[in-house]
Coordinates of C-alpha atoms and ligand atoms in Angstrom, one line a residue:
M1 CA -40.2 26.4 -22.2
M2 CA -39.6 27.7 -25.5
H3 CA -39.1 30.8 -23.8
L4 CA -37.0 29.6 -20.8
L5 CA -34.5 27.8 -23.7
L6 CA -34.5 31.0 -25.7
F7 CA -33.2 33.0 -22.9
L8 CA -30.6 30.4 -21.8
A9 CA -29.1 30.1 -25.4
V10 CA -29.1 34.5 -24.8
L11 CA -27.4 34.3 -21.7
L12 CA -25.3 31.8 -22.2
A13 CA -24.2 33.4 -25.7
T14 CA -23.6 37.0 -24.3
S15 CA -21.3 34.6 -21.1
I16 CA -19.1 33.9 -23.5
T17 CA -16.2 36.3 -22.8
Y18 CA -18.1 39.2 -21.1
A19 CA -15.7 41.1 -19.1
A20 CA -16.4 43.8 -17.0
P21 CA -14.9 46.2 -14.5
I22 CA -15.8 46.3 -10.9
Q23 CA -14.8 48.5 -7.5
Y24 CA -13.3 46.5 -5.2
E25 CA -12.6 48.5 -2.4
S26 CA -10.0 50.8 -3.9
K27 CA -9.3 49.0 -6.9
K28 CA -11.1 47.9 -10.1
I29 CA -10.8 44.7 -11.3
F30 CA -12.2 42.7 -14.2
I31 CA -14.3 39.4 -13.8
I32 CA -14.2 37.8 -16.6
S33 CA -17.4 35.1 -16.8
Q34 CA -17.1 32.3 -19.4
K35 CA -19.1 30.0 -21.3
P36 CA -20.1 27.4 -19.0
T37 CA -18.1 24.3 -20.2
L38 CA -19.8 21.2 -20.0
I39 CA -16.8 18.3 -19.4
P40 CA -18.3 15.4 -21.0
H41 CA -17.8 12.1 -19.0
Y42 CA -14.2 10.3 -19.9
M43 CA -15.1 7.0 -20.3
P44 CA -12.1 5.8 -22.9
Q45 CA -12.6 2.1 -25.2
A46 CA -10.2 -0.2 -25.5
K47 CA -8.5 0.5 -29.2
S48 CA -6.2 -2.4 -29.2
A49 CA -5.0 -4.6 -26.2
T50 CA -1.6 -6.8 -26.2
I51 CA -0.6 -9.6 -24.1
L52 CA 3.3 -8.2 -23.6
A53 CA 4.9 -10.5 -20.8
N54 CA 3.9 -12.6 -17.1
V55 CA 5.1 -11.3 -14.2
T56 CA 6.8 -13.5 -12.3
D57 CA 9.8 -14.8 -10.4
P58 CA 9.5 -18.5 -12.2
D59 CA 10.8 -19.8 -7.7
L60 CA 7.7 -18.2 -6.4
S61 CA 4.5 -19.4 -7.4
R62 CA 2.2 -15.9 -6.1
D63 CA -1.1 -15.1 -5.9
S64 CA -3.0 -11.7 -6.4
C65 CA -0.4 -9.5 -6.5
G66 CA -1.1 -5.3 -6.6
S67 CA 2.0 -2.6 -7.4
V68 CA 3.5 0.3 -6.6
K69 CA 6.3 2.6 -7.7
M70 CA 9.0 3.6 -5.1
G71 CA 12.3 4.9 -6.1
F72 CA 12.9 3.5 -9.2
R73 CA 11.1 0.0 -9.6
T74 CA 8.0 -1.2 -9.2
L75 CA 7.3 -2.2 -5.6
W76 CA 4.3 -6.0 -6.2
T77 CA 3.0 -7.3 -3.2
C78 CA 1.0 -10.5 -3.6
R79 CA -0.9 -13.0 -1.4
D80 CA -0.1 -16.8 -0.9
T81 CA 3.7 -17.3 -2.2
A82 CA 4.3 -20.6 -2.2
I83 CA 8.4 -21.8 -3.4
R84 CA 9.7 -24.1 -6.1
V85 CA 11.4 -27.1 -4.9
P86 CA 14.2 -27.4 -6.8
G87 CA 14.4 -29.0 -9.8
T88 CA 10.3 -29.7 -9.8
N89 CA 7.4 -27.9 -11.0
Q90 CA 6.4 -28.6 -7.5
F91 CA 5.4 -25.9 -4.9
A92 CA 4.9 -25.7 -1.6
F93 CA 6.2 -23.8 2.0
V94 CA 2.8 -20.6 1.5
F95 CA 3.9 -17.3 2.7
A96 CA 0.5 -15.5 3.6
N97 CA 2.1 -12.7 2.0
T98 CA 5.4 -11.6 0.1
A99 CA 6.9 -8.4 -1.7
G100 CA 9.3 -8.0 -4.8
W101 CA 10.8 -5.7 -7.3
T102 CA 10.2 -5.1 -11.1
D103 CA 12.6 -3.2 -13.0
H104 CA 11.6 -0.7 -15.6
Q105 CA 14.1 0.7 -19.0
Q106 CA 15.5 3.7 -19.4
D107 CA 12.0 5.6 -21.0
E108 CA 10.6 4.5 -17.4
A109 CA 8.2 1.5 -19.5
P110 CA 8.4 -1.9 -17.8
A111 CA 12.0 -4.2 -18.5
I112 CA 10.3 -7.0 -20.3
Q113 CA 12.8 -9.5 -21.4
Q114 CA 12.6 -12.3 -23.9
G115 CA 13.1 -15.7 -21.7
G116 CA 14.4 -16.1 -18.5
P117 CA 14.6 -19.0 -15.6
I118 CA 12.4 -21.8 -16.0
G119 CA 9.6 -21.5 -13.5
A120 CA 5.5 -20.3 -12.7
G121 CA 4.8 -18.9 -15.6
S122 CA 8.5 -18.8 -17.4
D123 CA 9.3 -21.5 -19.5
G124 CA 12.5 -20.5 -20.6
T125 CA 11.6 -18.4 -23.9
N126 CA 8.2 -16.6 -23.3
S127 CA 8.5 -13.0 -21.9
I128 CA 8.7 -12.6 -18.1
L129 CA 8.6 -8.9 -16.4
L130 CA 11.2 -10.6 -13.9
M131 CA 10.6 -10.4 -10.4
K132 CA 13.3 -9.5 -8.2
G133 CA 13.5 -9.7 -4.0
P134 CA 14.2 -11.7 -1.7
R135 CA 13.1 -15.5 -1.0
P136 CA 10.2 -14.8 0.9
T137 CA 11.1 -16.2 5.0
L138 CA 9.1 -15.4 9.0
P139 CA 7.8 -12.9 9.8
T140 CA 6.1 -12.2 6.3
F141 CA 6.1 -9.5 4.4
Y142 CA 2.9 -7.4 6.4
P143 CA 3.7 -10.1 9.9
L144 CA 0.8 -12.2 11.2
G145 CA -0.6 -9.9 14.6
P146 CA 0.1 -11.5 18.4
N147 CA -3.1 -13.1 18.6
M148 CA -2.8 -14.2 14.8
C149 CA -1.1 -18.0 14.9
P150 CA 2.3 -16.5 14.4
N151 CA 4.2 -16.6 12.4
S152 CA 2.7 -18.2 9.3
G153 CA -0.7 -17.4 10.1
A154 CA -1.7 -20.9 10.2
C155 CA -3.1 -22.6 13.7
D156 CA -2.6 -25.8 15.4
D157 CA -6.1 -27.1 15.2
G158 CA -5.0 -27.6 11.6
A159 CA -7.8 -26.4 10.0
S160 CA -7.6 -22.6 10.5
R161 CA -5.8 -19.8 8.8
W162 CA -5.3 -15.9 9.1
T163 CA -4.5 -14.5 5.6
A164 CA -3.2 -11.0 5.8
W165 CA -3.5 -10.8 2.5
P166 CA -3.2 -7.0 0.8
D167 CA -6.6 -6.3 -0.8
S168 CA -4.6 -3.1 -2.5
P169 CA -0.7 -2.0 -3.3
P170 CA 0.6 0.2 -0.7
M171 CA -0.2 3.7 -0.7
V172 CA 2.5 6.3 -1.3
T173 CA 2.3 9.0 0.5
D174 CA 5.8 11.3 1.0
T175 CA 8.6 11.0 -1.5
A176 CA 11.3 12.8 1.0
L177 CA 14.5 15.2 -1.3
N178 CA 16.4 12.1 -0.5
G179 CA 14.0 9.8 -2.1
T180 CA 12.9 7.8 1.0
V181 CA 8.8 7.0 0.4
T182 CA 6.5 6.5 3.6
A183 CA 3.7 4.7 2.3
Y184 CA 0.5 3.1 4.3
T185 CA -1.0 0.0 3.5
W186 CA -4.4 -1.6 4.9
V187 CA -4.9 -5.3 5.4
S188 CA -8.7 -7.0 7.2
N189 CA -7.4 -9.6 9.8
N190 CA -9.0 -12.4 7.8
K191 CA -9.5 -15.5 9.4
M192 CA -10.2 -18.3 7.5
V193 CA -11.3 -22.3 7.5
S194 CA -8.3 -23.3 5.4
S195 CA -10.2 -25.6 3.5
S196 CA -13.6 -23.6 2.5
M197 CA -12.4 -20.3 2.5
E198 CA -15.6 -19.6 5.1
Q199 CA -14.4 -16.3 6.8
L200 CA -14.8 -17.0 10.3
T201 CA -15.4 -13.3 11.3
P202 CA -17.3 -12.1 8.8
Q203 CA -16.4 -8.4 9.3
P204 CA -12.7 -8.0 10.0
S205 CA -10.8 -5.5 11.6
T206 CA -7.8 -3.6 9.7
T207 CA -4.5 -3.3 10.8
L208 CA -2.6 -0.2 9.7
F209 CA 0.7 -0.8 8.5
K210 CA 3.7 1.8 7.7
M211 CA 6.5 1.1 5.0
T212 CA 9.6 2.9 4.4
Y213 CA 12.4 2.8 1.9
T214 CA 15.4 4.2 0.4
P215 CA 16.0 3.4 -3.0
N216 CA 18.5 1.1 -2.8
L217 CA 20.5 -0.5 -5.9
N218 CA 20.3 -3.9 -4.0
P219 CA 16.7 -5.5 -5.4
D220 CA 16.8 -8.1 -1.7
V221 CA 16.8 -4.6 0.0
L222 CA 12.7 -4.7 1.0
P223 CA 10.9 -2.0 2.5
A224 CA 10.9 -1.7 6.0
V225 CA 7.5 -2.2 7.4
S226 CA 5.5 -1.4 10.5
T227 CA 2.5 -1.9 12.5
V228 CA 0.4 1.7 12.9
D229 CA -2.3 -0.5 14.7
G230 CA -3.5 -3.7 14.4
N231 CA -6.8 -2.7 15.4
F232 CA -7.2 0.7 13.0
W233 CA -10.2 -0.1 11.7
G234 CA -12.5 -1.9 14.4
E235 CA -14.6 -5.5 13.6
H236 CA -18.1 -4.1 12.1
E237 CA -16.5 -0.8 11.0
I238 CA -16.3 0.2 7.6
A239 CA -12.0 -0.8 6.8
Y240 CA -11.4 2.3 4.2
G241 CA -8.5 2.4 2.5
T242 CA -9.0 -1.7 2.0
Y243 CA -10.8 -1.5 -1.3
G244 CA -7.9 1.0 -3.1
N245 CA -7.5 4.4 -2.5
V246 CA -5.8 8.2 -4.3
V247 CA -3.6 10.1 -2.9
K248 CA -4.0 13.6 -5.0
G249 CA -3.4 17.2 -4.0
E250 CA -3.7 17.3 0.2
Y251 CA -5.6 14.1 1.1
A252 CA -5.6 10.7 0.5
Y253 CA -8.8 9.1 -0.8
L254 CA -9.8 5.8 0.6
Y255 CA -12.1 3.4 -0.1
G256 CA -13.7 0.6 1.9
L257 CA -17.0 -2.0 1.0
L258 CA -19.7 -1.7 2.9
H259 CA -21.1 -4.8 4.3
L260 CA -24.9 -4.9 2.3
G261 CA -23.2 -3.6 -1.1
G262 CA -21.4 -0.3 -1.3
V263 CA -18.5 1.4 -1.9
A264 CA -17.9 4.2 0.8
L265 CA -15.3 6.8 1.1
A266 CA -12.7 8.4 3.3
R267 CA -10.2 11.1 3.9
V268 CA -8.0 12.1 5.4
P269 CA -4.8 14.8 4.9
V270 CA -1.9 13.1 3.3
D271 CA 0.0 13.3 6.1
C272 CA -2.6 12.4 8.7
V273 CA -2.9 8.7 8.2
E274 CA -2.3 7.3 11.7
N275 CA -4.6 10.3 12.9
K276 CA -7.9 8.8 13.0
S277 CA -9.4 12.2 14.5
Q278 CA -8.2 14.0 11.0
Y279 CA -10.4 11.4 9.2
E280 CA -13.7 12.8 7.7
Y281 CA -16.1 10.4 6.2
Y282 CA -18.9 10.9 3.0
V283 CA -22.3 10.2 3.7
D284 CA -25.3 11.7 2.0
G285 CA -23.5 13.7 -0.7
K286 CA -21.7 15.5 2.6
W287 CA -17.9 15.0 4.1
T288 CA -17.7 14.7 8.3
S289 CA -16.4 13.4 10.6
T290 CA -18.9 10.8 11.8
K291 CA -17.9 7.8 11.1
P292 CA -20.6 5.8 9.4
A293 CA -22.1 2.0 10.0
I294 CA -21.5 -0.4 7.9
D295 CA -25.0 -1.4 6.9
D296 CA -25.4 2.3 6.2
P297 CA -26.5 2.9 3.0
A298 CA -25.9 6.9 3.4
A299 CA -22.0 6.4 2.7
A300 CA -22.1 4.6 -0.7
V301 CA -20.9 6.3 -2.9
P302 CA -22.7 4.7 -6.2
N303 CA -20.4 3.1 -9.1
A304 CA -16.9 3.7 -6.9
G305 CA -16.2 -0.3 -8.6
T306 CA -18.6 -2.3 -8.8
T307 CA -17.4 -4.2 -5.2
G308 CA -15.2 -6.6 -7.1
Q309 CA -11.6 -6.4 -6.8
G310 CA -10.3 -3.4 -8.8
T311 CA -7.5 -0.6 -8.6
F312 CA -8.0 3.5 -8.3
Y313 CA -6.2 6.3 -9.4
F314 CA -6.0 9.6 -11.0
S315 CA -4.9 9.6 -14.7
D316 CA -3.2 13.5 -15.4
R317 CA -3.9 13.0 -18.9
A318 CA -7.3 13.1 -18.7
Q319 CA -7.8 14.5 -15.3
S320 CA -9.8 12.2 -14.7
Y321 CA -10.6 9.6 -12.0
V322 CA -10.5 6.0 -12.8
W323 CA -11.4 2.7 -11.0
I324 CA -10.8 -0.9 -13.5
G325 CA -11.5 -3.9 -12.0
Q326 CA -13.8 -7.0 -11.8
A327 CA -17.3 -7.4 -11.5
S328 CA -18.7 -7.5 -8.6
I329 CA -19.9 -10.8 -8.5
S330 CA -17.5 -12.9 -11.0
V331 CA -14.4 -15.0 -11.7
S332 CA -13.4 -14.0 -15.0
A333 CA -10.7 -11.3 -16.9
D334 CA -13.6 -9.0 -17.2
F335 CA -12.3 -5.6 -16.7
Y336 CA -14.6 -2.6 -15.8
I337 CA -14.3 0.8 -16.0
S338 CA -16.1 3.7 -14.4
T339 CA -14.2 6.9 -14.2
A340 CA -15.2 10.3 -12.2
P341 CA -14.6 13.7 -12.2
N342 CA -14.4 13.6 -8.0
P343 CA -13.2 11.2 -5.7
E344 CA -17.0 11.6 -4.7
G345 CA -18.3 11.2 -8.0
P346 CA -20.2 11.3 -9.8
W347 CA -18.6 7.6 -11.2
T348 CA -20.0 6.8 -14.6
S349 CA -22.0 3.4 -14.9
P350 CA -19.3 0.4 -14.9
Y351 CA -18.4 -0.8 -18.4
L352 CA -17.0 -3.6 -19.7
L353 CA -13.2 -2.1 -21.2
Y354 CA -11.3 -5.6 -22.0
S355 CA -11.8 -9.6 -21.7
G356 CA -8.2 -11.8 -20.9
P357 CA -8.0 -15.4 -21.2
N358 CA -9.1 -17.1 -17.8
G359 CA -7.1 -20.1 -16.2
D360 CA -9.5 -23.4 -16.0
G361 CA -9.7 -23.7 -12.8
D362 CA -12.9 -22.8 -9.8
L363 CA -11.6 -19.7 -9.7
P364 CA -10.5 -18.7 -13.5
S365 CA -9.5 -15.5 -13.0
Y366 CA -9.6 -12.9 -9.8
S367 CA -7.4 -9.5 -8.3
L368 CA -7.8 -7.6 -11.3
Q369 CA -5.3 -4.7 -10.9
A370 CA -4.7 -1.4 -12.9
H371 CA -1.1 -0.4 -13.0
P372 CA -1.4 2.8 -14.4
H373 CA 2.6 4.4 -12.2
M374 CA 4.7 2.0 -15.3
L375 CA 2.8 4.8 -18.0
R376 CA 5.3 7.1 -19.7
E377 CA 3.8 10.6 -20.0
Y378 CA 2.8 9.7 -23.7
D379 CA 1.5 6.3 -23.3
D380 CA -3.2 7.2 -24.1
G381 CA -3.8 3.7 -22.4
I382 CA -2.8 1.2 -18.9
Y383 CA -1.5 -1.7 -17.5
L384 CA -3.2 -4.5 -16.7
T385 CA -2.7 -8.0 -14.8
W386 CA -4.6 -10.7 -12.6
T387 CA -4.3 -13.7 -11.5
Q388 CA -5.0 -17.0 -13.5
Y389 CA -5.7 -20.3 -11.7
F390 CA -5.3 -23.7 -13.1
K391 CA -6.4 -26.4 -12.4
L392 CA -3.7 -28.5 -10.6
S393 CA -3.0 -31.2 -13.7
T394 CA -2.9 -28.3 -16.0
Y395 CA -0.3 -25.7 -14.2
A396 CA 0.9 -25.4 -11.2
A397 CA 1.4 -22.4 -10.5
Y398 CA -0.4 -18.9 -10.1
V399 CA 0.0 -17.0 -13.5
T400 CA 0.2 -12.9 -13.4
P401 CA -0.3 -12.2 -17.1
L402 CA 0.6 -8.2 -18.1
V403 CA -1.7 -6.6 -20.5
Y404 CA -1.7 -3.3 -22.4
V405 CA -4.3 -1.6 -23.4
S406 CA -4.3 1.8 -25.8
F407 CA -7.7 3.5 -25.5
V408 CA -9.2 5.0 -28.3
Ligands
NAG1 C1 2.4 -17.1 -19.2 O1 3.2 -18.6 -19.2 C2 2.0 -19.4 -19.6 C3 2.5 -21.0 -18.3 O2 3.3 -20.9 -18.9 C4 1.9 -19.8 -20.6 O3 1.1 -20.9 -21.3 C5 2.0 -17.6 -21.1 O4 2.1 -18.4 -22.8 C6 2.5 -17.5 -20.7 N1 2.3 -16.3 -21.3 C7 3.0 -15.3 -21.6 C8 2.0 -14.3 -21.6 O5 4.2 -15.2 -21.6
NAG2 C1 16.1 11.0 4.4 O1 14.9 12.2 4.9 C2 14.3 11.4 6.0 C3 13.2 13.3 6.1 O2 13.7 13.4 5.9 C4 14.6 10.8 7.1 O3 13.7 10.8 8.1 C5 15.5 9.8 6.3 O4 16.1 10.1 8.1 C6 16.8 10.3 5.4 N1 17.1 9.5 5.0 C7 18.6 9.5 5.1 C8 19.3 7.5 4.1 O5 19.2 9.8 4.6
NAG3 C1 -4.6 14.6 16.0 O1 -5.3 15.1 15.0 C2 -6.1 16.6 16.4 C3 -7.0 16.9 15.4 O2 -6.4 17.7 14.9 C4 -4.6 16.9 16.6 O3 -5.1 17.5 18.1 C5 -4.1 15.5 17.4 O4 -3.0 16.6 18.1 C6 -3.5 14.9 16.7 N1 -2.5 14.1 16.9 C7 -1.5 13.2 16.9 C8 -0.7 12.5 17.4 O5 -0.8 14.2 15.9

C-alpha cells in the first residue's frame, strides 16, 4: 500500500509539465501532460442576504412566479393570478397562468424602485420590482387544451379544474441576430379537485408550448405562444422539462420527476426540442434513446435537486451546474443548493443555503426560485424569490419577496 502511494506520488510529481515529442504520421508533435487537477466541488455558502423588494404588479395577486431574460427585460410566468377589485384590498377572477415583465437598470441589475402603486405586496412606500404587462385575459398565456374545460380551466361541475400551472419558466433555445427569441415550456396537464387540490390524474400528460418574441418597447406585448403538442409526454411518462432545464453548448438538458421519488434527465439538441426522436435519456449512467419508465430507479440522477421545487442553472463564474430549491417535503422558505460539474452529476448532497421569512398560511412558503440571469458579471451570489402565503385575515394577496444572497 505504502509503495503504491509513493509510486503514485512520484508519478504525479514527474508528470507536472512533462513534454515529449512523438512522431505522428510525418510530423513531430508534442504531447503535454499535466498533473491531473482535482477540481473540488463548488460549494458556495451564504455570506450575507438582503431582502430587496417585492416583485409585483400591485393590481394582481400572483402565485408561483419564475423568470427568464428575454431581450432587454425579464419575463415572469406565474400560476393563479387574481385581479384586484378596484378600490379594495380584495382579489377576484382567477386566471390559471399569466406573464409580465420587469425592467433592468443600465448595469443590468433588476430595476427596483422605492415606493409605487398601492396593492399586492406594495403599501406605496416599500421597495418593489414592478411587473408590467397586459391585464390577464382568456385564453390564458399558456392556453388550456380543448378538452380542459376551456377557457379558464374551471369545469362546469363546479368541483374540478384544469390548472395549466407552469412549474418552470420558459427555456430560451435561440436568440436570432434580429433579437427574436425562441423558447419552450412543458406544462403538466393537471386536473384537480378544486377544494382539496387532490390530483385527478396522478401522473398527467404534458403539453409542450413554444414561444417567440421580438423585443418590443411596449411591455403589453408578450411572447406569442403556440401549442406544439398537447400530449408531448403521455400519461404515466416522465414529464421531462417540467422539473427544470439548462441549455448548455449544443444541448438542452431537461429534468423530470420519477413516480416513486427521484429526478430523471433527458437531453436534446437545442434546435430539435420539438422532435421526440432526437431525445436521449440518462439511465444507469449512460445516454440511451430508450425512454425509461416513470418508476425505473435506474433513471434517477442522485441529488439533482431534492424533488422540491427549484431552479437549475449553469454558473459561468464557477463553471458549475447549480440547483437551488426547496427540500422535498417542506412548506418553508429554506433554500437548498446542490452543484455538479456536469448535468448528469455527480451532484453534491443538497445543503441549506438561506432561510427567508415565511407567510402564516397553511402553505407558508413554496415555489422557491433562483434568477441567475439577473446577475451582473461581477456579482458572486444569486437572486432568489418564493411565494409567501398568508391567512386571509393577515394579507389577502400572494407576496413574492426578492432576495440577493452573496456567496463566500
Ligand atoms: C412585501 O409586502 C408585504 C405585504 O405588504 C410587506 O409586509 C413586506 O414588508 C414587503 N416586503 C418588502 C421587501 O418590501
Ligand atoms: C427575425 O429572425 C427570425 C429568424 O431568423 C425570423 O424568423 C423573423 O421573421 C425575424 N423577425 C423580424 C421581426 O425581423
Ligand atoms: C426528427 O429527427 C429524426 C432523427 O434524426 C429525423 O429523421 C427527422 O427528419 C426529424 N423530424 C423532423 C420533423 O425534423
